[in-house]
Amino acid sequence: MIKAILIFNNHGKPRLSKFYEHYSEDTEQQIIRETFHLVSKRDENVCNFLEGGMLIDGSDNKLIYRHYATLYFVFCVDSSESELGILDLIQVFVETLDKCFENVCELDLIFHVDKVHNILAEMVMGGMVLETNMNEIITQVDAQNKMEKSEAGIAGAPARAVSAVKNMNLPEMPKNINIGDISIKVPNLPSFK
Amino acid sequence: MRELMVRAMYCEMLGYEADFVYIHAIKLAQQGTVLEKRVGISIFLKQNMYYLQDLQSTNLIEVCMALTVVSQIFPKDMIPAILPLVEEKLSHPKEIIRRKAVLALYKFYLIAPNQVQHIHGKFRKALCDKDPGVMMSSLHIYLQMIKENPASYKDLTGSFVTILRQVVGGKLPLDFNYHSVPAPWLQIQLLRILSLLGREDQSMSELMYDVLDESLRRAEMNHNITYAILYECVKAIYTIHPKAELLEKAARCIGNFVLSPKINLKYLGLKALTYVVQHDANLALQHQMTIIECLDHSDLIIKRETLELLFRITNAQNVTIIVEKMLGFLRLCNDDYTIIDLVGKVAELAEKYPFTIWFIQTMNVVFSLGGDLMQPDLPSNFLRLFADGSESEEQDRQLKLYAVDSYLAVLKGDCSHLPQRFLQVISWVLGEYSCLKEDVDQQEVIRLLKKLLEQRGVSSETRSWALSALTKLCKGPGYAELALELAESLSSSLDTVLRQQAHELCLLSQDSQLHARVLPHPAPSDNLEVDSSLSFLDGFVSDALAAGAAPYKPPHQRQEELSQQRALSLEPYGLSLPVTMSSCTLTDRQSPTFLSMSSDLSVLCVCSANTLMLEGVKRVWGKDGYIPQKEPSLTPAAVDEPSDVVQSPDQQGAAETSLPEPEPEPPQLDQEKQQLASSLFVGLGSQNSMSLLGKTEVAVPRFRRKARQHESASTSGTSESSSNSSHSSRSTTDSFLYGGLLEEEPATPIQNSYHTLNSTSENEGAATVSAKEDKQANSSQILGKSIVSQRNCSKSLPVAFPHSSDSMVLQLPSELQELPHSDVVSLTSDPHLSVSCCRVFREDALLLVLLLFNPTETALRDVAVELSCEEPLMLNTEEYGKLWLSISNDVKQNLKLLTGGGDPLRATLNALKDSLQLHIVDIIGSEGIVACHLLRGGPCLMHCRVHGASLAVWLRSPLPSLPDCLLYHCQRALQEH
């Protein structure tokens, strides 16, 4: 079972966190911090699996992560998941994001948090892998979007949401958003063929 | 509103508090349009909230969302409310809904397995769903259920195999392909299920061979996900009943993994090797050079995995070098989890080969590196091994001297940075054994310990260890002054334990006779006897009673009185029952609470009457200072040779060079590495295909306990476990033990020996019979002895039967023949089966060997043997009354009443009667009396009264531990109902 899915950038700022078990706010932040600490120390040419489950209770937990440009995608799973399988699941997830946002970048994750969550909900449900086929996931998400639009009428809301989030006064946000190098190279991973 | 929600969500992810939006999120989810709903829902997905209304919606998307919410975090007590709705969705026309519903049900199963029990049938339906996606989701459920109980799903093996064959054969729609591999995740899931089903089951495994072979063959493509499938395949092949051809292929696969330049695959290869090496050590030999390379790999994770692998292949010859490697890694790493894990492993390895200087050295490093992170039982294990000593006195002495020397050296240096646990161990060893060393001035030792005691930054627990050690050392009048001084300085300490110990020290140092008696030297290696009935306090109690104090009532009695006074007792009666003395004895038998209890005792005694207590209780050290020498359940089957397998380092060197190096010789290899390899893999002989684990156990005796005379070996468990036995009653149980169990056992009625005869084509008359000795274990518990160790409960012994039936020379299995044993006595026989019995006396256990012999030509299947040591005691009510009054040991307890048709009391008693062979003497109104007795042993009377929803039981028996045992079995029997 998947215990948690975390995405953070090279500076350790969370971009998406999803926990499939209940933890308190503080524990969640603690987990994110420690995971970042563990993952960021590792070189590019070492394996993508980490063991040592002090993080989330239970010792048979594994961290499986991938690093794309500025973002780390980390899945925390227990022993009943296959390592390589999850590794490819991350790949599917990223490719899906890429398809939905057309060249996904870190900013997309910030401004469309809800959309990302929806995509994730179609892939992983309650900690179990629900769907691994990219097209199937996109079809589901699209169907929902269509329905939204038909109900909402004018599709002005998302744009307004974007502008609102942009104007938000979050202290550390501007520092990290450096649009210059945020393009995430997603498909065709060089190391995994 | 919607944008605000999105913002709040983002803030929360960054770690800011946003609790205030939850209520708005709920509002939004209930009222808004779908668009707004989605946002609202995704926010409170995080929280422990739930909602039902959308499940009934006709809108597809709304139902989807509702199911997602349900499968998130769901409160247990809400499941019944929502279960029917979700269940209904299982037959929804849309497959996506069905799929989500199945997953939601799986989630419910994880939260509360018993609430979804009734819909297991529907899971099967989901498995056969025409949509592969739904079937895939149902595999989650089956994987979990099969993991818990493989036996009850064996019938599905065929279906799983068929599914896998279809998947592998590419029968699924192309939608399911991922990088042109058909449904890889599905395959992985199926392979896992199959390996669980095929474990140790030949017939099931045979079903799978073909399809496993097929998937191995198909998964040759060079993509990441195919490796994932291959890895699962290999694991499955090694888990199920082995087949040579497949094993060979799997081994080749592992080779590819390990040799792969891709680091992830290498990692998995090492993992697979670690797993496989238990079955086939030779595989590790093939890859030894790769393993050596991995050992120096820059990636810590790979390194750890390699050490894990080495840990599995450790034997007597390579243990030194492997432990050295592990310690080297330990010094480098700074991750708490890894340290704890590795420290445990090193200690485990070291403990296999104790009584060498190497052992002490290793443990010292472990203690100083592992520090206070390590598992708390490590130091006590070490001390126990150390105290027990080995076979030869001389070796023992040397060892202890060495330890004392090394610890003195440690203490002389700067010890402020040492972990507390290490300091505690040092204190104990010095306290016990520093007097073995004549040339060391005791004053010096005392000075060092005192320094430790006064050092800053030492925890109070360590202080109390050090003080205990000082107490042991301060004997004779010469130390009175020192003791006084210490006591003075500590008597104002805030820590009560320290204060108490200081007081003891003060008293003991003044009276050397008392000291000698309280702290006999050397510390007795047999069990200290604790008089938990506190009989030494009797005088005190009677004085108090004479002075007008109220008599002591046990807590349950007080409770009863209280509840009688109160008209309405609100609390469930049984739950609030505090632990009484007698229930302590019940738990003591298996658990270490013995320790805590005895330490409580000592505290109690010290507080109440200082000199008085020292007569009864021999000595119990502070919190965990005292290590009781329990009969370990792990003692290996009698090991006769001394532990000379463990060699000292220099001998080992010789052994290394003399042993044939098993590895093939690659032309150009680093000399050093090769040497390392040879020392690592030494002993993994290439000719044996025996499982490594088995081998190490056979070859290497863990340790040999000091030989004790037979008497004490078999009764020492008794004196400890049946703790409130006074002397007289113990002798009766003893005589019963020998008289009863040893002499009368052949007369044990074999109450139920049914056998089904299954004639098969040919049979030699030799049958391996698995005798279920369940009942025997029970009866041994009833005796209150740990004579028959539990692990012998069910065991199948291959017995060599003679071919011809007329010359009935029954033989014991060879491994038992060396042990002292009684003659084989024939118990009963009929044309189909004759039963004989023999007792074998092992050091740690009494084995009762049943020999079942089948003189006919037919094969025997399913012979169930039931042994019983207790039988109904036929009494009438008057006799019962007389007997009741004459017996003193009593125990009270509440039992569950069986609710069923008719009279609950009668139903409960009948159930007990059926399962435990009790005799129901009489039932009067809401009360019932029951009697039973041990075979030729004491009776046990039981008086039951219905008390609300529970049954208040009062047991009396002359044997002190019998009521507890009977009570325990009653509880078990009722639970089974």
GROMACS .gro file of C-alpha atoms in nm, chain B residues 134-478:
model
  345
  327VAL     CA    1  -1.237  -0.446  -1.165
  328MET     CA    2  -1.065  -0.782  -1.141
  329MET     CA    3  -0.739  -0.601  -1.089
  330SER     CA    4  -0.875  -0.403  -0.798
  331SER     CA    5  -1.016  -0.712  -0.638
  332LEU     CA    6  -0.665  -0.861  -0.639
  333HIS     CA    7  -0.572  -0.607  -0.374
  334ILE     CA    8  -0.827  -0.763  -0.145
  335TYR     CA    9  -0.718  -1.116  -0.223
  336LEU     CA   10  -0.352  -1.039  -0.172
  337GLN     CA   11  -0.432  -0.911   0.172
  338MET     CA   12  -0.665  -1.195   0.265
  339ILE     CA   13  -0.432  -1.462   0.135
  340LYS     CA   14  -0.148  -1.310   0.326
  341GLU     CA   15  -0.350  -1.350   0.640
  342ASN     CA   16  -0.477  -1.696   0.570
  343PRO     CA   17  -0.344  -1.878   0.267
  344ALA     CA   18  -0.509  -2.207   0.347
  345SER     CA   19  -0.864  -2.101   0.284
  346TYR     CA   20  -0.805  -1.968  -0.065
  347LYS     CA   21  -0.623  -2.262  -0.215
  348ASP     CA   22  -0.921  -2.335  -0.433
  349LEU     CA   23  -0.865  -2.009  -0.618
  350THR     CA   24  -0.513  -2.103  -0.727
  351GLY     CA   25  -0.643  -2.243  -1.052
  352SER     CA   26  -0.825  -1.921  -1.137
  353PHE     CA   27  -0.527  -1.705  -1.058
  354VAL     CA   28  -0.308  -1.922  -1.275
  355THR     CA   29  -0.557  -1.896  -1.559
  356ILE     CA   30  -0.575  -1.520  -1.524
  357LEU     CA   31  -0.199  -1.489  -1.526
  358ARG     CA   32  -0.173  -1.716  -1.827
  359GLN     CA   33  -0.420  -1.503  -2.016
  360VAL     CA   34  -0.244  -1.184  -1.918
  361VAL     CA   35   0.096  -1.315  -2.012
  362GLY     CA   36  -0.042  -1.452  -2.333
  363GLY     CA   37  -0.156  -1.106  -2.432
  364LYS     CA   38  -0.529  -1.177  -2.418
  365LEU     CA   39  -0.609  -0.845  -2.257
  366PRO     CA   40  -0.715  -0.544  -2.462
  367LEU     CA   41  -0.428  -0.335  -2.583
  368ASP     CA   42  -0.532  -0.057  -2.347
  369PHE     CA   43  -0.370  -0.245  -2.068
  370ASN     CA   44  -0.030  -0.258  -2.226
  371TYR     CA   45   0.242  -0.048  -2.081
  372HIS     CA   46   0.548  -0.017  -2.301
  373SER     CA   47   0.406  -0.314  -2.486
  374VAL     CA   48   0.410  -0.528  -2.175
  375PRO     CA   49   0.062  -0.656  -2.099
  376ALA     CA   50  -0.067  -0.518  -1.768
  377PRO     CA   51   0.260  -0.539  -1.576
  378TRP     CA   52   0.118  -0.428  -1.244
  379LEU     CA   53  -0.146  -0.691  -1.269
  380GLN     CA   54   0.119  -0.952  -1.334
  381ILE     CA   55   0.320  -0.842  -1.033
  382GLN     CA   56   0.015  -0.862  -0.814
  383LEU     CA   57  -0.074  -1.208  -0.943
  384LEU     CA   58   0.277  -1.340  -0.898
  385ARG     CA   59   0.273  -1.229  -0.538
  386ILE     CA   60  -0.055  -1.401  -0.475
  387LEU     CA   61   0.069  -1.719  -0.636
  388SER     CA   62   0.385  -1.726  -0.432
  389LEU     CA   63   0.179  -1.694  -0.117
  390LEU     CA   64  -0.048  -1.975  -0.225
  391GLY     CA   65   0.229  -2.206  -0.336
  392ARG     CA   66   0.444  -2.175  -0.030
  393GLU     CA   67   0.518  -2.517   0.111
  394ASP     CA   68   0.246  -2.671  -0.090
  395GLN     CA   69   0.356  -2.902  -0.361
  396SER     CA   70   0.025  -2.965  -0.528
  397MET     CA   71  -0.049  -2.595  -0.560
  398SER     CA   72   0.302  -2.526  -0.680
  399GLU     CA   73   0.271  -2.781  -0.953
  400LEU     CA   74  -0.017  -2.586  -1.097
  401MET     CA   75   0.202  -2.283  -1.128
  402TYR     CA   76   0.522  -2.416  -1.280
  403ASP     CA   77   0.407  -2.375  -1.636
  404VAL     CA   78   0.282  -2.024  -1.608
  405LEU     CA   79   0.586  -1.911  -1.411
  406ASP     CA   80   0.805  -2.053  -1.680
  407GLU     CA   81   0.597  -1.875  -1.939
  408SER     CA   82   0.620  -1.538  -1.769
  409LEU     CA   83   0.993  -1.580  -1.722
  410ARG     CA   84   1.024  -1.643  -2.090
  411ARG     CA   85   0.799  -1.360  -2.198
  412ALA     CA   86   0.959  -1.105  -1.972
  413GLU     CA   87   1.284  -1.102  -2.158
  414MET     CA   88   1.234  -0.758  -2.299
  415ASN     CA   89   1.470  -0.499  -2.183
  416HIS     CA   90   1.251  -0.255  -2.005
  417ASN     CA   91   1.232  -0.145  -1.647
  418ILE     CA   92   0.890  -0.288  -1.589
  419THR     CA   93   0.985  -0.629  -1.724
  420TYR     CA   94   1.257  -0.642  -1.465
  421ALA     CA   95   0.995  -0.577  -1.204
  422ILE     CA   96   0.803  -0.876  -1.330
  423LEU     CA   97   1.115  -1.089  -1.347
  424TYR     CA   98   1.202  -1.000  -0.991
  425GLU     CA   99   0.861  -1.107  -0.870
  426CYS     CA  100   0.888  -1.424  -1.074
  427VAL     CA  101   1.219  -1.514  -0.918
  428LYS     CA  102   1.085  -1.451  -0.574
  429ALA     CA  103   0.783  -1.664  -0.644
  430ILE     CA  104   0.994  -1.948  -0.778
  431TYR     CA  105   1.206  -1.954  -0.469
  432THR     CA  106   0.907  -1.930  -0.240
  433ILE     CA  107   0.701  -2.213  -0.377
  434HIS     CA  108   0.787  -2.578  -0.374
  435PRO     CA  109   1.114  -2.597  -0.565
  436LYS     CA  110   1.152  -2.731  -0.913
  437ALA     CA  111   1.505  -2.774  -1.035
  438GLU     CA  112   1.453  -2.650  -1.388
  439LEU     CA  113   1.284  -2.330  -1.280
  440LEU     CA  114   1.535  -2.270  -1.004
  441GLU     CA  115   1.811  -2.282  -1.256
  442LYS     CA  116   1.642  -2.022  -1.473
  443ALA     CA  117   1.570  -1.803  -1.174
  444ALA     CA  118   1.931  -1.826  -1.064
  445ARG     CA  119   2.037  -1.709  -1.406
  446CYS     CA  120   1.797  -1.416  -1.375
  447ILE     CA  121   1.942  -1.318  -1.043
  448GLY     CA  122   2.284  -1.330  -1.200
  449ASN     CA  123   2.167  -1.082  -1.463
  450PHE     CA  124   2.031  -0.855  -1.195
  451VAL     CA  125   2.343  -0.857  -0.985
  452LEU     CA  126   2.576  -0.804  -1.277
  453SER     CA  127   2.366  -0.530  -1.428
  454PRO     CA  128   2.532  -0.191  -1.453
  455LYS     CA  129   2.205  -0.027  -1.355
  456ILE     CA  130   2.216   0.050  -0.992
  457ASN     CA  131   1.850  -0.014  -0.925
  458LEU     CA  132   1.874  -0.360  -1.069
  459LYS     CA  133   2.185  -0.430  -0.871
  460TYR     CA  134   1.997  -0.337  -0.559
  461LEU     CA  135   1.714  -0.568  -0.645
  462GLY     CA  136   1.960  -0.840  -0.734
  463LEU     CA  137   2.118  -0.816  -0.393
  464LYS     CA  138   1.776  -0.829  -0.236
  465ALA     CA  139   1.690  -1.137  -0.433
  466LEU     CA  140   2.021  -1.296  -0.337
  467THR     CA  141   1.955  -1.226   0.027
  468TYR     CA  142   1.625  -1.396  -0.011
  469VAL     CA  143   1.756  -1.687  -0.209
  470VAL     CA  144   2.064  -1.754  -0.004
  471GLN     CA  145   1.852  -1.920   0.260
  472HIS     CA  146   1.766  -2.189   0.013
  473ASP     CA  147   2.085  -2.216  -0.177
  474ALA     CA  148   2.408  -2.078  -0.043
  475ASN     CA  149   2.601  -2.167  -0.352
  476LEU     CA  150   2.445  -1.888  -0.548
  477ALA     CA  151   2.620  -1.638  -0.326
  478LEU     CA  152   2.946  -1.812  -0.407
  479GLN     CA  153   2.896  -1.756  -0.775
  480HIS     CA  154   2.859  -1.387  -0.726
  481GLN     CA  155   3.108  -1.334  -0.453
  482MET     CA  156   3.328  -1.094  -0.642
  483THR     CA  157   3.030  -0.876  -0.726
  484ILE     CA  158   2.930  -0.880  -0.365
  485ILE     CA  159   3.274  -0.767  -0.263
  486GLU     CA  160   3.249  -0.484  -0.509
  487CYS     CA  161   2.913  -0.385  -0.371
  488LEU     CA  162   3.063  -0.379  -0.027
  489ASP     CA  163   3.280  -0.089  -0.137
  490HIS     CA  164   3.005   0.078  -0.332
  491SER     CA  165   2.958   0.448  -0.283
  492ASP     CA  166   2.588   0.408  -0.224
  493LEU     CA  167   2.512   0.342   0.141
  494ILE     CA  168   2.190   0.165   0.058
  495ILE     CA  169   2.369  -0.086  -0.158
  496LYS     CA  170   2.626  -0.134   0.113
  497ARG     CA  171   2.361  -0.202   0.370
  498GLU     CA  172   2.190  -0.449   0.150
  499THR     CA  173   2.521  -0.628   0.099
  500LEU     CA  174   2.577  -0.648   0.471
  501GLU     CA  175   2.230  -0.788   0.508
  502LEU     CA  176   2.326  -1.055   0.259
  503LEU     CA  177   2.648  -1.130   0.442
  504PHE     CA  178   2.456  -1.150   0.765
  505ARG     CA  179   2.255  -1.434   0.619
  506ILE     CA  180   2.557  -1.635   0.515
  507THR     CA  181   2.749  -1.602   0.836
  508ASN     CA  182   2.895  -1.917   0.981
  509ALA     CA  183   3.152  -1.999   1.241
  510GLN     CA  184   3.443  -1.940   1.011
  511ASN     CA  185   3.358  -1.611   0.854
  512VAL     CA  186   3.183  -1.448   1.145
  513THR     CA  187   3.483  -1.245   1.257
  514ILE     CA  188   3.538  -1.080   0.926
  515ILE     CA  189   3.172  -1.015   0.859
  516VAL     CA  190   3.124  -0.858   1.197
  517GLU     CA  191   3.429  -0.648   1.134
  518LYS     CA  192   3.275  -0.522   0.810
  519MET     CA  193   2.951  -0.445   0.985
  520LEU     CA  194   3.120  -0.254   1.261
  521GLY     CA  195   3.313  -0.058   1.000
  522PHE     CA  196   2.988   0.042   0.837
  523LEU     CA  197   2.838   0.122   1.174
  524ARG     CA  198   3.112   0.371   1.243
  525LEU     CA  199   3.037   0.552   0.920
  526CYS     CA  200   2.665   0.576   0.932
  527ASN     CA  201   2.465   0.822   1.131
  528ASP     CA  202   2.111   0.718   1.062
  529ASP     CA  203   1.936   0.607   1.378
  530TYR     CA  204   1.735   0.338   1.216
  531THR     CA  205   2.033   0.175   1.049
  532ILE     CA  206   2.230   0.185   1.370
  533ILE     CA  207   1.963   0.010   1.569
  534ASP     CA  208   1.918  -0.249   1.302
  535LEU     CA  209   2.285  -0.322   1.256
  536VAL     CA  210   2.367  -0.321   1.623
  537GLY     CA  211   2.099  -0.581   1.676
  538LYS     CA  212   2.243  -0.794   1.399
  539VAL     CA  213   2.600  -0.772   1.516
  540ALA     CA  214   2.495  -0.863   1.866
  541GLU     CA  215   2.295  -1.154   1.734
  542LEU     CA  216   2.595  -1.284   1.546
  543ALA     CA  217   2.826  -1.231   1.839
  544GLU     CA  218   2.594  -1.408   2.076
  545LYS     CA  219   2.611  -1.717   1.864
  546TYR     CA  220   2.975  -1.751   1.948
  547PRO     CA  221   3.019  -1.640   2.305
  548PHE     CA  222   3.297  -1.720   2.548
  549THR     CA  223   3.577  -1.585   2.345
  550ILE     CA  224   3.774  -1.275   2.390
  551TRP     CA  225   3.648  -1.177   2.050
  552PHE     CA  226   3.295  -1.182   2.184
  553ILE     CA  227   3.379  -0.939   2.460
  554GLN     CA  228   3.563  -0.713   2.222
  555THR     CA  229   3.282  -0.709   1.974
  556MET     CA  230   3.021  -0.644   2.234
  557ASN     CA  231   3.227  -0.359   2.373
  558VAL     CA  232   3.240  -0.195   2.035
  559VAL     CA  233   2.870  -0.257   1.992
  560PHE     CA  234   2.790  -0.098   2.323
  561SER     CA  235   3.002   0.206   2.262
  562LEU     CA  236   2.876   0.256   1.906
  563GLY     CA  237   2.518   0.158   1.951
  564GLY     CA  238   2.490   0.370   2.254
  565ASP     CA  239   2.152   0.425   2.400
  566LEU     CA  240   1.972   0.359   2.076
  567MET     CA  241   1.994  -0.015   2.091
  568GLN     CA  242   1.719  -0.248   2.194
  569PRO     CA  243   1.701  -0.262   2.571
  570ASP     CA  244   1.724  -0.639   2.588
  571LEU     CA  245   2.070  -0.643   2.433
  572PRO     CA  246   2.266  -0.558   2.747
  573SER     CA  247   2.070  -0.798   2.960
  574ASN     CA  248   2.120  -1.076   2.707
  575PHE     CA  249   2.488  -1.008   2.711
  576LEU     CA  250   2.503  -1.013   3.087
  577ARG     CA  251   2.304  -1.332   3.102
  578LEU     CA  252   2.538  -1.508   2.863
  579PHE     CA  253   2.829  -1.372   3.049
  580ALA     CA  254   2.703  -1.483   3.386
  581ASP     CA  255   2.605  -1.828   3.272
  582GLY     CA  256   2.953  -1.894   3.155
  583SER     CA  257   3.070  -2.178   2.943
  584GLU     CA  258   3.170  -2.536   2.988
  585SER     CA  259   3.518  -2.506   3.120
  586GLU     CA  260   3.583  -2.321   3.439
  587GLU     CA  261   3.923  -2.210   3.331
  588GLN     CA  262   3.810  -2.057   3.007
  589ASP     CA  263   3.533  -1.886   3.192
  590ARG     CA  264   3.769  -1.738   3.438
  591GLN     CA  265   4.002  -1.612   3.171
  592LEU     CA  266   3.716  -1.448   2.997
  593LYS     CA  267   3.588  -1.275   3.303
  594LEU     CA  268   3.931  -1.157   3.391
  595TYR     CA  269   3.972  -1.018   3.045
  596ALA     CA  270   3.642  -0.837   3.068
  597VAL     CA  271   3.725  -0.690   3.405
  598ASP     CA  272   4.060  -0.574   3.276
  599SER     CA  273   3.918  -0.411   2.969
  600TYR     CA  274   3.644  -0.239   3.164
  601LEU     CA  275   3.887  -0.106   3.421
  602ALA     CA  276   4.088   0.036   3.138
  603VAL     CA  277   3.777   0.199   2.996
  604LEU     CA  278   3.683   0.353   3.326
  605LYS     CA  279   4.029   0.486   3.384
  606GLY     CA  280   4.003   0.685   3.068
  607ASP     CA  281   3.752   0.956   3.006
  608CYS     CA  282   3.414   0.794   3.025
  609SER     CA  283   3.193   1.097   3.005
  610HIS     CA  284   3.105   1.033   2.643
  611LEU     CA  285   3.019   0.666   2.683
  612PRO     CA  286   2.659   0.562   2.645
  613GLN     CA  287   2.469   0.492   2.963
  614ARG     CA  288   2.397   0.134   2.871
  615PHE     CA  289   2.766   0.059   2.839
  616LEU     CA  290   2.837   0.212   3.176
  617GLN     CA  291   2.565   0.000   3.329
  618VAL     CA  292   2.712  -0.315   3.185
  619ILE     CA  293   3.056  -0.215   3.309
  620SER     CA  294   2.927  -0.154   3.657
  621TRP     CA  295   2.758  -0.488   3.676
  622VAL     CA  296   3.055  -0.684   3.551
  623LEU     CA  297   3.292  -0.507   3.786
  624GLY     CA  298   3.060  -0.561   4.077
  625GLU     CA  299   3.028  -0.930   4.010
  626TYR     CA  300   3.367  -1.032   3.894
  627SER     CA  301   3.633  -0.785   3.986
  628CYS     CA  302   3.712  -0.993   4.293
  629LEU     CA  303   3.824  -1.276   4.066
  630LYS     CA  304   4.127  -1.075   3.995
  631GLU     CA  305   4.364  -1.089   4.283
  632ASP     CA  306   4.624  -0.845   4.168
  633VAL     CA  307   4.384  -0.557   4.136
  634ASP     CA  308   4.328  -0.364   4.444
  635GLN     CA  309   3.964  -0.359   4.533
  636GLN     CA  310   4.009  -0.007   4.649
  637GLU     CA  311   4.098   0.090   4.298
  638VAL     CA  312   3.782  -0.061   4.156
  639ILE     CA  313   3.577   0.105   4.421
  640ARG     CA  314   3.740   0.435   4.355
  641LEU     CA  315   3.658   0.410   3.986
  642LEU     CA  316   3.301   0.316   4.050
  643LYS     CA  317   3.269   0.599   4.291
  644LYS     CA  318   3.403   0.833   4.033
  645LEU     CA  319   3.139   0.706   3.796
  646LEU     CA  320   2.876   0.756   4.058
  647GLU     CA  321   2.971   1.113   4.110
  648GLN     CA  322   3.021   1.198   3.749
  649ARG     CA  323   2.793   1.454   3.600
  650GLY     CA  324   2.574   1.359   3.310
  651VAL     CA  325   2.523   1.007   3.430
  652SER     CA  326   2.161   0.905   3.444
  653SER     CA  327   2.014   0.798   3.773
  654GLU     CA  328   1.957   0.450   3.636
  655THR     CA  329   2.327   0.412   3.571
  656ARG     CA  330   2.397   0.550   3.914
  657SER     CA  331   2.187   0.282   4.070
  658TRP     CA  332   2.373   0.015   3.875
  659ALA     CA  333   2.701   0.154   3.993
  660LEU     CA  334   2.576   0.171   4.347
  661SER     CA  335   2.465  -0.192   4.331
  662ALA     CA  336   2.811  -0.285   4.219
  663LEU     CA  337   2.959  -0.091   4.507
  664THR     CA  338   2.729  -0.268   4.747
  665LYS     CA  339   2.857  -0.598   4.622
  666LEU     CA  340   3.216  -0.494   4.661
  667CYS     CA  341   3.192  -0.331   5.001
  668LYS     CA  342   3.224  -0.626   5.225
  669GLY     CA  343   3.417  -0.652   5.543
  670PRO     CA  344   3.462  -0.391   5.807
  671GLY     CA  345   3.723  -0.202   5.611
   0.00000   0.00000   0.00000
